[in-house]
């Protein structure tokens, strides 16, 4: 009889689970028909339908809990198996409904779209393989059940194997864009956010913002609103009984106590916060932070038989509470890490590390960048931390963009990432190499790793790249004996091994002496005659003498794009020269941008930037690239802020 009642519970479960799945997927299809993207439609459907699905499961489980906990003989023999089956199955199936079904639905849609995009020969090949598989199963197997089982597995395995082969065989190809066709890179609305929440969390936060806008944020402003909490009172009472009286196992007791604390906070928080002022709320938060965990620990200590476990748990919780409290004080600028006790500093930084794993801090490195980059030298200018390296890594496919698109001759770099790698050579700011090897042997090794297995082709390629960087005569000397500029040239030679048509170099002249910097800069100009060279630097002289187009980045935003000549014109009418007393320099520095000053007999001769003449004796000067650079990075915003302050005053 017990098995029959359990089977009856399984049949009831099938109906409930199917109904929940239909509710979820039907709304997702409806959102897709309204224009939502597939992924957003599925997530939005889950967020919207999670409440009815959970309410259905929770009410059914709550109704069956008394039967499952019954201790009478007829309960244990008849009703209890039914109740336990439904409770366990419904709890597990609810997780499947909210996680597995949407994932399976998304996967099936992606698979169908992928199969529709296959070439005719691939579709024909799959049909031929499946026909052969079905024929073999029909001949070799006599059982219909086994034929259906193996046929289903084969139907899924053949497309999966085809997908694996097509994706794994993707490789970098220099011929993805025909040779001789000019390269053009188009960047539109490109943004990169480090620490960005995943898509599910972003959608959840968007729904919460909409609810706050519509006044559906769960705040309780009247007595009628608080009456909505009455339905939670029986639930709280039952959970208290289950936690503090019925459950005897220490592990489950610990889990239930934590859940009870969460429910209690969610229940009392809107009630108390609607009556208290801001100061009282802060005091209550501090009390709950320290008192509630202490009460829980005392309960564990008194109720558990294993006192040692309770003590260890108490110490671990105390360490976490102290660490998070110290980290909170630093974030609120009430303390500094350097002035902390060594133990508190260690605990605080450990808590900060834990928090960063759960709630990573967002940092927007690029903000809606729009650029068009063609053949020749393209310079990226900006101070440290402006986002130059991030932009270059996104272009190379090393980092994934958060928003926006990049096209190379119309090819989307996200969809054709593997194939486009054959067009790109990247030299980072810092790189390593085997310095005991000579350039010839080192580059020969790197060429083999890049797939140049033909010895004659490899020999010719090594000669070409070494001559391109003017190191052919020193190809047998150890790399460790080279200067910094020569090592940079070896790095360029390495990136040229697969003949890239896009060369990206990140601050290659940093730390080089003037002679080496000029030599390396001239090398890049030579290479740019046949390819696109994206050149990142903060040295204005390199850009002025080498680049035919440039862009200036400041805090991830484009401040200027164009030629060096047009950039110089930005500072026209804003460069002035005047003579001031020596003790007035600090005062002028606060109101102007002083780019240069020199001591003379009658005072200090000052070159400065200002939208209008700072004094009656100031003489206008023709601008240079440095003036324009400083004006774009600092002067424009500085004088706009002063103008706004003056208007407000």
Coordinates of C-alpha atoms in Angstrom, one line a residue:
X1 CA 0.0 0.0 0.0
X2 CA 2.8 2.4 0.8
X3 CA 4.3 2.0 -2.7
X4 CA 0.9 2.6 -4.2
X5 CA 0.5 5.9 -2.3
X6 CA 4.0 6.9 -3.3
X7 CA 3.1 6.2 -7.0
X8 CA 0.0 8.3 -6.6
X9 CA 2.2 11.2 -5.3
X10 CA 4.4 10.8 -8.4
X11 CA 1.4 11.1 -10.8
X12 CA 0.3 14.3 -9.0
X13 CA 3.8 15.7 -9.3
X14 CA 3.8 15.2 -13.0
X15 CA 0.8 17.4 -13.4
X16 CA 2.1 20.2 -11.2
X17 CA 5.5 20.3 -12.8
X18 CA 4.2 20.3 -16.3
X19 CA 1.8 23.1 -15.5
X20 CA 4.6 25.2 -14.0
X21 CA 6.8 24.6 -17.0
X22 CA 4.0 25.6 -19.4
X23 CA 3.4 28.8 -17.4
X24 CA 7.1 29.7 -17.6
X25 CA 7.8 28.9 -21.3
X26 CA 4.5 30.3 -22.6
X27 CA 5.3 33.7 -21.1
X28 CA 8.9 33.5 -22.5
X29 CA 7.4 32.8 -26.0
X30 CA 5.0 35.8 -25.5
X31 CA 7.9 38.1 -24.7
X32 CA 9.9 36.9 -27.7
X33 CA 6.9 37.7 -30.0
X34 CA 6.9 41.2 -28.5
X35 CA 10.5 41.7 -29.6
X36 CA 12.6 40.6 -26.6
X37 CA 15.9 38.8 -27.1
X38 CA 15.7 35.1 -26.4
X39 CA 18.0 35.3 -23.3
X40 CA 16.3 38.3 -21.9
X41 CA 12.8 36.8 -22.5
X42 CA 13.7 33.7 -20.6
X43 CA 15.2 35.6 -17.7
X44 CA 12.3 38.0 -17.6
X45 CA 9.9 35.1 -17.7
X46 CA 11.6 33.4 -14.8
X47 CA 11.7 36.6 -12.7
X48 CA 8.0 37.3 -13.4
X49 CA 6.7 33.8 -13.0
X50 CA 8.9 32.8 -10.0
X51 CA 6.2 34.0 -7.5
X52 CA 3.3 31.8 -8.8
X53 CA 5.6 28.8 -9.2
X54 CA 6.9 29.2 -5.6
X55 CA 3.4 29.9 -4.2
X56 CA 2.1 26.7 -5.8
X57 CA 4.9 24.6 -4.4
X58 CA 4.9 26.3 -1.0
X59 CA 1.2 25.9 -0.4
X60 CA 1.2 22.2 -1.4
X61 CA 4.3 21.5 0.7
X62 CA 2.8 23.4 3.7
X63 CA -0.5 21.4 3.4
X64 CA 1.4 18.1 3.4
X65 CA 3.9 18.8 6.2
X66 CA 1.6 17.8 9.1
X67 CA 0.9 14.5 7.3
X68 CA 4.7 13.9 6.8
X69 CA 5.4 14.7 10.5
X70 CA 2.6 12.5 11.8
X71 CA 3.6 9.7 14.2
X72 CA 0.4 7.7 14.3
X73 CA 0.5 4.1 12.9
X74 CA -1.8 4.7 10.0
X75 CA 0.0 7.9 9.1
X76 CA 3.4 6.1 8.8
X77 CA 1.9 3.2 6.8
X78 CA -0.4 5.0 4.4
X79 CA -0.2 8.8 4.2
X80 CA 3.4 9.5 5.1
X81 CA 4.9 7.9 2.0
X82 CA 2.5 10.0 -0.2
X83 CA 3.4 13.2 1.7
X84 CA 7.1 12.6 1.6
X85 CA 7.1 11.8 -2.1
X86 CA 5.2 14.9 -3.0
X87 CA 7.2 17.2 -0.7
X88 CA 10.6 16.0 -1.9
X89 CA 9.6 15.7 -5.5
X90 CA 7.9 19.1 -5.6
X91 CA 10.9 20.8 -3.9
X92 CA 13.3 19.3 -6.4
X93 CA 11.1 19.7 -9.4
X94 CA 10.6 23.4 -8.6
X95 CA 14.3 23.9 -8.9
X96 CA 14.2 22.0 -12.2
X97 CA 11.4 24.2 -13.4
X98 CA 13.2 27.4 -12.6
X99 CA 16.7 26.3 -13.8
X100 CA 16.7 23.2 -16.0
X101 CA 13.6 23.8 -18.1
X102 CA 14.7 27.4 -19.2
X103 CA 18.2 26.2 -19.8
X104 CA 16.9 23.2 -21.9
X105 CA 14.6 25.5 -23.8
X106 CA 17.4 28.0 -24.6
X107 CA 19.7 25.2 -25.6
X108 CA 17.0 23.6 -27.9
X109 CA 16.4 27.0 -29.6
X110 CA 20.1 27.6 -30.1
X111 CA 20.5 24.1 -31.5
X112 CA 17.6 24.6 -34.0
X113 CA 18.9 27.9 -35.1
X114 CA 22.4 26.4 -35.5
X115 CA 21.1 23.5 -37.6
X116 CA 19.2 25.9 -39.8
X117 CA 22.4 27.7 -40.5
X118 CA 24.3 24.6 -41.6
X119 CA 25.4 24.2 -45.1
X120 CA 23.4 21.7 -47.3
X121 CA 26.2 19.2 -47.4
X122 CA 26.4 19.2 -43.6
X123 CA 22.6 18.6 -43.3
X124 CA 22.8 15.8 -45.9
X125 CA 25.7 14.2 -44.0
X126 CA 23.8 14.2 -40.7
X127 CA 20.7 12.7 -42.3
X128 CA 22.8 10.0 -43.9
X129 CA 24.4 9.2 -40.6
X130 CA 21.1 9.1 -38.7
X131 CA 19.5 6.9 -41.4
X132 CA 22.4 4.5 -41.0
X133 CA 22.1 4.5 -37.2
X134 CA 18.4 3.9 -37.3
X135 CA 18.8 1.0 -39.7
X136 CA 21.5 -0.6 -37.6
X137 CA 19.4 -0.3 -34.4
X138 CA 16.3 -1.8 -36.2
X139 CA 18.4 -4.8 -37.4
X140 CA 20.5 -5.5 -34.3
X141 CA 18.0 -4.7 -31.5
X142 CA 14.7 -6.6 -31.0
X143 CA 13.4 -4.6 -28.0
X144 CA 11.4 -1.5 -28.9
X145 CA 12.3 0.2 -25.7
X146 CA 16.1 -0.2 -26.4
X147 CA 15.5 1.0 -30.0
X148 CA 13.8 4.1 -28.7
X149 CA 16.4 4.7 -26.1
X150 CA 19.5 4.3 -28.4
X151 CA 17.7 6.2 -31.2
X152 CA 17.0 9.2 -29.0
X153 CA 20.7 9.2 -27.8
X154 CA 21.9 9.0 -31.4
X155 CA 19.6 11.8 -32.5
X156 CA 21.2 14.0 -29.9
X157 CA 24.7 12.7 -30.4
X158 CA 25.1 13.2 -34.1
X159 CA 24.3 17.0 -34.1
X160 CA 26.4 17.4 -30.9
X161 CA 29.3 15.7 -32.6
X162 CA 28.9 17.8 -35.7
X163 CA 28.8 21.0 -33.6
X164 CA 32.0 19.9 -31.6
X165 CA 33.9 19.2 -34.8
X166 CA 32.9 22.4 -36.6
X167 CA 33.7 24.6 -33.6
X168 CA 36.9 22.9 -32.6
X169 CA 38.2 23.1 -36.1
X170 CA 37.9 26.8 -36.2
X171 CA 41.3 28.4 -36.4
X172 CA 42.9 31.7 -37.1
X173 CA 42.9 32.5 -40.8
X174 CA 44.8 35.3 -42.5
X175 CA 42.6 34.8 -45.6
X176 CA 39.3 35.5 -43.8
X177 CA 39.6 38.9 -45.5
X178 CA 41.1 38.6 -49.1
X179 CA 44.6 39.9 -49.4
X180 CA 44.9 43.2 -51.1
X181 CA 41.6 44.4 -49.6
X182 CA 42.2 47.4 -47.3
X183 CA 41.6 46.8 -43.6
X184 CA 39.1 49.0 -41.8
X185 CA 38.1 48.7 -38.1
X186 CA 34.8 50.1 -37.0
X187 CA 34.0 50.6 -33.3
X188 CA 30.6 51.6 -32.2
X189 CA 29.3 52.4 -28.7
X190 CA 32.0 50.2 -27.2
X191 CA 31.9 49.9 -23.4
X192 CA 33.8 47.7 -21.0
X193 CA 32.7 47.2 -17.3
X194 CA 34.9 45.3 -14.9
X195 CA 33.0 43.5 -12.1
X196 CA 29.8 43.7 -14.1
X197 CA 27.0 41.5 -12.7
X198 CA 25.8 38.6 -14.7
X199 CA 22.8 38.8 -16.9
X200 CA 20.4 37.2 -14.4
X201 CA 21.4 39.7 -11.7
X202 CA 21.1 42.6 -14.1
X203 CA 17.6 41.6 -15.1
X204 CA 16.6 41.1 -11.5
X205 CA 17.9 44.6 -10.6
X206 CA 16.0 46.1 -13.6
X207 CA 12.8 44.5 -12.3
X208 CA 13.4 46.0 -8.9
X209 CA 14.0 49.4 -10.3
X210 CA 10.7 49.2 -12.2
X211 CA 8.9 48.1 -9.1
X212 CA 10.3 51.0 -7.1
X213 CA 9.2 53.4 -9.9
X214 CA 5.7 52.0 -9.8
X215 CA 5.6 52.0 -6.0
X216 CA 5.6 48.1 -5.8
X217 CA 8.9 47.9 -3.9
X218 CA 7.4 46.1 -0.8
X219 CA 7.5 49.2 1.4
X220 CA 4.7 49.4 4.0
X221 CA 3.3 52.9 4.4
X222 CA -0.1 52.3 6.0
X223 CA -1.9 50.0 8.3
X224 CA -3.5 48.2 5.3
X225 CA -0.1 47.5 3.8
X226 CA 1.0 45.9 7.1
X227 CA -2.0 43.7 7.1
X228 CA -0.5 42.0 4.1
X229 CA 2.1 40.4 6.5
X230 CA -0.6 38.5 8.4
X231 CA -0.3 35.5 6.1
X232 CA 3.4 35.2 7.2
X233 CA 2.5 34.8 10.9
X234 CA 1.5 31.1 10.7
X235 CA 4.5 30.4 8.5
X236 CA 6.8 32.0 11.1
X237 CA 5.2 30.0 13.9
X238 CA 5.5 26.7 12.1
X239 CA 9.2 27.4 11.2
X240 CA 9.9 28.2 14.8
X241 CA 8.4 24.9 15.9
X242 CA 10.3 23.0 13.2
X243 CA 13.6 24.8 14.1
X244 CA 13.6 24.9 17.9
X245 CA 11.5 21.9 18.8
X246 CA 11.2 19.2 16.1
X247 CA 14.7 19.2 14.5
X248 CA 17.3 17.4 16.6
X249 CA 20.1 16.9 14.0
X250 CA 22.8 19.6 14.6
X251 CA 23.4 20.1 10.9
X252 CA 19.8 20.6 10.0
X253 CA 19.2 22.6 13.1
X254 CA 22.0 25.0 12.1
X255 CA 20.5 25.4 8.5
X256 CA 17.0 25.9 9.9
X257 CA 18.2 28.5 12.4
X258 CA 19.9 30.5 9.7
X259 CA 16.8 30.4 7.5
X260 CA 14.6 31.4 10.5
X261 CA 16.9 34.4 11.0
X262 CA 16.4 35.4 7.4
X263 CA 12.6 35.1 7.6
X264 CA 12.5 36.9 10.9
X265 CA 14.5 39.9 9.5
X266 CA 12.3 40.0 6.3
X267 CA 9.2 39.9 8.5
X268 CA 10.1 42.5 11.1
X269 CA 12.1 44.9 9.0
X270 CA 9.2 46.6 7.2
X271 CA 7.2 46.8 10.4
X272 CA 9.9 48.3 12.5
X273 CA 11.4 50.6 9.8
X274 CA 8.1 52.2 9.2
X275 CA 7.9 53.4 12.8
X276 CA 11.5 54.3 13.5
X277 CA 13.5 57.4 12.5
X278 CA 16.9 57.2 10.8
X279 CA 19.0 57.2 13.9
X280 CA 16.9 54.5 15.5
X281 CA 17.1 52.4 12.4
X282 CA 21.0 52.6 12.4
X283 CA 21.0 51.6 16.1
X284 CA 18.7 48.6 15.4
X285 CA 21.0 47.5 12.5
X286 CA 24.0 47.5 14.7
X287 CA 22.2 45.6 17.4
X288 CA 21.0 43.0 15.0
X289 CA 24.5 42.7 13.5
X290 CA 26.1 41.8 16.9
X291 CA 23.2 40.6 19.1
X292 CA 21.4 38.2 16.7
X293 CA 24.5 36.1 15.9
X294 CA 25.4 36.0 19.6
X295 CA 21.9 34.7 20.6
X296 CA 22.2 32.0 17.9
X297 CA 25.6 30.9 19.2
X298 CA 24.3 30.7 22.8
X299 CA 21.4 28.6 21.5
X300 CA 23.8 26.2 19.7
X301 CA 26.1 26.0 22.7
X302 CA 23.2 25.1 25.0
X303 CA 21.3 22.7 22.7
X304 CA 24.1 20.8 20.9
X305 CA 25.7 17.8 22.4
X306 CA 29.0 18.6 20.6
X307 CA 30.2 21.7 22.6
X308 CA 33.5 21.8 20.7
X309 CA 31.7 22.3 17.3
X310 CA 29.6 25.1 18.8
X311 CA 32.8 26.8 20.1
X312 CA 34.6 26.5 16.8
X313 CA 31.5 27.9 15.0
X314 CA 31.3 30.8 17.5
X315 CA 35.0 31.7 16.9
X316 CA 34.6 31.5 13.1
X317 CA 31.5 33.7 13.2
X318 CA 33.2 36.2 15.5
X319 CA 36.2 36.5 13.1
X320 CA 33.9 37.2 10.2
X321 CA 31.8 39.7 12.1
X322 CA 34.9 41.6 13.2
X323 CA 36.4 41.5 9.7
X324 CA 33.3 42.8 8.0
X325 CA 32.9 45.5 10.6
X326 CA 36.5 46.7 10.0
X327 CA 36.0 46.7 6.3
X328 CA 32.8 48.7 6.6
X329 CA 34.6 51.3 8.7
X330 CA 37.3 51.7 6.0
X331 CA 34.6 52.0 3.3
X332 CA 32.9 54.7 5.3
X333 CA 36.3 56.4 5.7
X334 CA 36.1 56.2 9.5
X335 CA 39.3 54.2 9.6
X336 CA 42.4 53.7 7.5
X337 CA 44.2 50.4 6.8
X338 CA 47.6 51.8 7.7
X339 CA 46.4 52.9 11.2
X340 CA 44.8 49.6 12.1
X341 CA 46.0 46.9 14.5
X342 CA 47.8 44.2 12.5
X343 CA 45.1 41.5 13.4
X344 CA 42.2 43.8 12.6
X345 CA 43.8 44.8 9.3
X346 CA 44.2 41.1 8.3
X347 CA 40.6 40.3 9.3
X348 CA 39.3 43.4 7.5
X349 CA 41.1 42.6 4.3
X350 CA 40.0 39.0 4.4
X351 CA 36.4 40.2 4.7
X352 CA 37.0 42.6 1.8
X353 CA 38.3 39.7 -0.3
X354 CA 35.1 37.7 0.5
X355 CA 32.9 40.6 -0.3
X356 CA 34.6 41.2 -3.6
X357 CA 33.9 37.6 -4.6
X358 CA 30.2 38.0 -3.9
X359 CA 29.7 41.7 -4.8
X360 CA 32.5 42.7 -7.2
X361 CA 32.9 46.5 -7.5
X362 CA 32.0 47.8 -10.9
X363 CA 34.5 49.9 -12.8
X364 CA 33.7 51.3 -16.2
X365 CA 36.9 51.3 -18.1
X366 CA 35.4 52.3 -21.5
X367 CA 32.3 54.4 -22.1
X368 CA 30.6 54.3 -25.5
X369 CA 33.8 54.6 -27.6
X370 CA 33.2 55.3 -31.3
X371 CA 36.2 55.0 -33.6
X372 CA 37.1 54.3 -37.3
X373 CA 40.6 53.0 -37.8
X374 CA 42.1 52.6 -41.3
X375 CA 45.4 51.8 -42.9
X376 CA 48.5 53.5 -41.4
X377 CA 49.5 54.6 -37.9
X378 CA 46.7 55.2 -35.4
X379 CA 47.7 56.7 -32.1
X380 CA 46.0 56.3 -28.8
X381 CA 46.8 59.0 -26.3
X382 CA 45.8 59.4 -22.7
X383 CA 47.1 59.3 -19.1
X384 CA 47.7 56.1 -17.2
X385 CA 44.3 54.5 -16.4
X386 CA 42.5 56.1 -19.3
X387 CA 41.5 52.8 -20.8
X388 CA 44.0 52.5 -23.7
X389 CA 45.2 49.0 -22.8
X390 CA 41.6 47.8 -22.2
X391 CA 40.5 49.1 -25.7
X392 CA 43.5 47.4 -27.4
X393 CA 42.8 44.1 -25.6
X394 CA 39.1 44.2 -26.6
X395 CA 40.1 44.9 -30.3
X396 CA 42.5 41.9 -30.2
X397 CA 39.8 39.7 -28.7
X398 CA 41.6 39.1 -25.4
X399 CA 38.8 40.8 -23.4
X400 CA 35.1 40.6 -24.1
X401 CA 33.2 43.9 -24.5
X402 CA 30.3 44.6 -22.2
X403 CA 28.3 46.6 -24.7
X404 CA 28.8 47.8 -28.3
X405 CA 30.3 46.2 -31.4
X406 CA 33.6 46.0 -33.3
X407 CA 33.7 45.1 -37.0
X408 CA 36.7 44.4 -39.2
X409 CA 35.7 44.9 -42.8
X410 CA 32.1 44.2 -41.8
X411 CA 32.9 41.0 -39.8
X412 CA 31.7 40.9 -36.2
X413 CA 34.7 40.2 -34.0
X414 CA 32.5 38.4 -31.5
X415 CA 31.1 36.0 -34.0
X416 CA 34.4 35.5 -36.0
X417 CA 36.8 35.8 -33.1
X418 CA 38.9 32.6 -33.9
X419 CA 39.1 33.3 -37.6
X420 CA 40.1 37.0 -37.2
X421 CA 43.0 36.1 -34.9
X422 CA 45.0 35.4 -38.0
X423 CA 44.8 39.1 -38.9
X424 CA 46.0 40.5 -35.6
X425 CA 49.4 40.7 -33.9
X426 CA 49.6 42.1 -30.4
X427 CA 52.7 43.3 -28.5
X428 CA 51.8 44.1 -24.8
X429 CA 53.6 46.6 -22.7
X430 CA 55.3 43.9 -20.7
X431 CA 56.3 40.6 -22.2
X432 CA 58.8 37.9 -21.6
X433 CA 61.1 35.9 -23.8
X434 CA 64.0 33.3 -23.4
X435 CA 66.9 35.7 -23.1
X436 CA 69.6 33.0 -23.3
X437 CA 68.5 32.1 -26.8
X438 CA 69.4 34.1 -29.9
X439 CA 66.7 35.9 -31.9
X440 CA 67.0 33.4 -34.7
X441 CA 66.5 30.3 -32.5
X442 CA 63.8 32.0 -30.4
X443 CA 61.8 33.1 -33.4
X444 CA 62.3 29.7 -35.1
X445 CA 60.8 28.1 -32.0
X446 CA 57.9 30.6 -32.0
X447 CA 57.3 30.0 -35.7
X448 CA 56.9 26.2 -35.1
X449 CA 54.3 27.0 -32.4
X450 CA 52.4 29.2 -34.8
X451 CA 52.1 26.3 -37.3
X452 CA 55.0 27.0 -39.7
X453 CA 56.3 23.5 -40.0
X454 CA 57.8 23.7 -43.4
X455 CA 61.5 24.4 -42.8
X456 CA 62.0 26.4 -46.1
X457 CA 58.9 28.6 -45.5
X458 CA 60.0 29.1 -41.9
X459 CA 63.5 30.1 -42.9
X460 CA 62.2 32.6 -45.4
X461 CA 59.8 34.0 -42.9
X462 CA 62.5 34.4 -40.2
X463 CA 64.7 36.3 -42.7
X464 CA 61.8 38.6 -43.5
X465 CA 60.8 39.5 -40.0
X466 CA 64.4 40.0 -38.8
X467 CA 65.2 42.3 -41.7
X468 CA 61.9 44.1 -41.0
X469 CA 63.1 45.0 -37.5
X470 CA 66.7 45.5 -38.6
X471 CA 68.1 42.7 -36.5
X472 CA 69.2 40.3 -39.2
X473 CA 72.9 41.1 -38.7
X474 CA 72.6 40.3 -34.9
X475 CA 70.4 37.3 -35.2
X476 CA 72.9 34.9 -33.5
X477 CA 73.6 37.0 -30.4
X478 CA 71.9 36.2 -27.1
X479 CA 68.7 38.3 -26.5
X480 CA 69.9 39.0 -22.9
X481 CA 72.7 41.2 -24.2
X482 CA 70.3 43.4 -26.1
X483 CA 69.1 46.9 -25.0
X484 CA 65.5 47.5 -24.2
X485 CA 64.7 48.9 -27.6
X486 CA 66.2 45.9 -29.3
X487 CA 64.2 43.5 -27.1
X488 CA 61.1 45.5 -28.2
X489 CA 62.1 44.8 -31.8
X490 CA 62.4 41.1 -31.1
X491 CA 58.8 41.3 -29.7
X492 CA 57.6 43.0 -32.9
X493 CA 59.4 40.3 -35.0
X494 CA 57.5 37.7 -33.0
X495 CA 54.2 39.3 -33.8
X496 CA 55.1 39.5 -37.5
X497 CA 55.7 35.8 -37.8
X498 CA 52.1 35.1 -39.0
X499 CA 52.2 38.2 -41.2
X500 CA 49.4 40.1 -39.4
X501 CA 47.6 42.9 -41.2
X502 CA 46.7 44.6 -37.9
X503 CA 49.5 45.3 -35.5
X504 CA 48.6 46.4 -32.0
X505 CA 51.4 47.7 -29.8
X506 CA 50.8 48.9 -26.2
X507 CA 53.2 51.7 -25.1
X508 CA 56.3 50.1 -26.7
X509 CA 58.5 53.2 -26.3
X510 CA 58.1 53.5 -22.5
X511 CA 61.4 53.3 -20.7
X512 CA 63.5 53.6 -23.9
X513 CA 66.2 56.3 -24.3
X514 CA 65.5 58.9 -27.0
X515 CA 67.7 57.3 -29.7
X516 CA 66.0 53.9 -29.2
X517 CA 62.6 55.5 -29.1
X518 CA 63.1 57.3 -32.4
X519 CA 64.5 54.1 -34.0
X520 CA 61.6 52.0 -32.8
X521 CA 59.0 54.7 -33.8
X522 CA 60.5 54.8 -37.4
X523 CA 60.2 51.0 -37.5
X524 CA 56.5 51.2 -36.8
X525 CA 56.0 53.8 -39.5
X526 CA 57.7 51.5 -42.0
X527 CA 55.5 48.6 -41.0
X528 CA 52.3 50.7 -41.2
X529 CA 52.8 51.1 -45.0
X530 CA 51.4 47.6 -45.4
X531 CA 49.1 47.2 -42.4
X532 CA 47.0 48.9 -39.7
X533 CA 49.2 49.8 -36.7
X534 CA 47.4 50.8 -33.5
X535 CA 50.0 52.6 -31.3
X536 CA 49.3 53.4 -27.6
X537 CA 51.5 55.9 -25.8
X538 CA 51.5 58.9 -23.5
X539 CA 54.5 60.5 -25.3
X540 CA 53.2 63.3 -27.5
X541 CA 56.3 63.5 -29.7
X542 CA 55.8 59.9 -30.8
X543 CA 52.3 60.6 -32.0
X544 CA 53.1 64.0 -33.6
X545 CA 55.9 62.5 -35.7
X546 CA 54.5 59.1 -36.5
X547 CA 50.6 59.0 -36.5
X548 CA 48.4 60.3 -39.3
X549 CA 45.3 59.9 -37.1
X550 CA 44.8 59.7 -33.3
X551 CA 42.3 59.6 -30.5
X552 CA 42.5 60.9 -26.9
X553 CA 41.0 58.8 -24.1
X554 CA 40.2 60.2 -20.6
X555 CA 38.6 57.9 -18.0
X556 CA 37.3 55.7 -20.8
X557 CA 35.7 58.4 -22.9
X558 CA 36.9 59.8 -26.2
X559 CA 37.9 63.4 -25.9
X560 CA 39.1 63.9 -29.4
X561 CA 39.5 62.0 -32.7
X562 CA 41.2 63.3 -35.8
X563 CA 44.6 64.3 -37.2
X564 CA 47.4 65.8 -35.1
X565 CA 47.0 69.0 -37.1
X566 CA 43.3 69.4 -36.3
X567 CA 44.0 68.5 -32.7
X568 CA 46.5 71.4 -32.4
X569 CA 43.8 73.8 -33.6
X570 CA 41.7 72.9 -30.6
X571 CA 44.0 75.1 -28.5
X572 CA 43.9 78.1 -30.8
X573 CA 43.3 81.3 -28.9
X574 CA 43.9 79.6 -25.6
X575 CA 47.7 79.8 -25.2
X576 CA 49.1 82.9 -23.6
X577 CA 52.5 84.1 -22.4
X578 CA 53.0 86.7 -19.6
X579 CA 55.4 87.8 -17.0
X580 CA 54.5 87.5 -13.3
X581 CA 56.2 87.9 -9.9
X582 CA 57.9 84.8 -8.5
X583 CA 55.7 84.6 -5.5
X584 CA 52.5 84.6 -7.6
X585 CA 53.0 81.3 -9.4
X586 CA 51.1 79.2 -6.9
X587 CA 48.1 81.5 -7.1
X588 CA 48.1 81.4 -10.9
X589 CA 48.4 77.6 -10.9
X590 CA 45.1 77.4 -9.1
X591 CA 43.3 79.5 -11.7
X592 CA 45.1 78.6 -14.9
X593 CA 47.0 75.7 -16.5
X594 CA 50.7 76.6 -16.5
X595 CA 52.5 74.5 -19.1
X596 CA 55.9 76.2 -18.8
X597 CA 57.7 78.9 -16.8
X598 CA 61.2 80.3 -16.8
X599 CA 63.0 82.6 -14.4
X600 CA 64.1 86.0 -15.9
X601 CA 65.4 89.2 -14.5
X602 CA 62.1 90.9 -14.2
X603 CA 60.2 87.9 -12.9
X604 CA 58.8 84.6 -14.2
X605 CA 57.9 84.2 -17.9
X606 CA 54.9 81.9 -17.9
X607 CA 53.2 80.0 -20.7
X608 CA 49.6 79.0 -19.8
X609 CA 46.2 77.9 -21.1
X610 CA 43.1 80.0 -20.6
X611 CA 40.0 80.6 -22.7
X612 CA 40.6 84.3 -22.6
X613 CA 43.6 86.6 -21.8
X614 CA 44.4 86.2 -18.1
X615 CA 46.0 89.7 -17.9
X616 CA 46.1 92.9 -20.0
X617 CA 49.7 92.3 -20.8
X618 CA 49.3 88.6 -21.8
X619 CA 50.5 87.8 -25.4
X620 CA 48.8 85.1 -27.5
X621 CA 51.0 82.3 -28.8
X622 CA 50.5 79.7 -31.5
X623 CA 49.5 76.3 -29.9
X624 CA 51.4 73.1 -30.2
X625 CA 50.3 69.5 -29.6
X626 CA 51.1 69.5 -25.9
X627 CA 48.9 72.6 -25.4
X628 CA 46.0 70.9 -27.1
X629 CA 46.5 67.7 -25.2
X630 CA 46.5 69.5 -21.8
X631 CA 43.5 71.6 -22.8
X632 CA 41.5 68.5 -23.8
X633 CA 42.4 66.5 -20.7
X634 CA 42.3 69.2 -18.1
X635 CA 41.6 72.7 -19.3
X636 CA 38.2 72.3 -20.9
X637 CA 36.6 70.6 -17.8
X638 CA 38.4 72.9 -15.4
X639 CA 37.1 76.1 -16.9
X640 CA 33.6 74.7 -17.4
X641 CA 33.5 73.8 -13.7
X642 CA 34.7 77.3 -12.7
X643 CA 32.0 78.8 -15.0
X644 CA 29.3 76.7 -13.5
X645 CA 30.5 77.6 -10.0
X646 CA 30.4 81.3 -10.9
X647 CA 26.9 80.9 -12.4
X648 CA 25.6 79.1 -9.2
X649 CA 27.1 81.8 -7.0

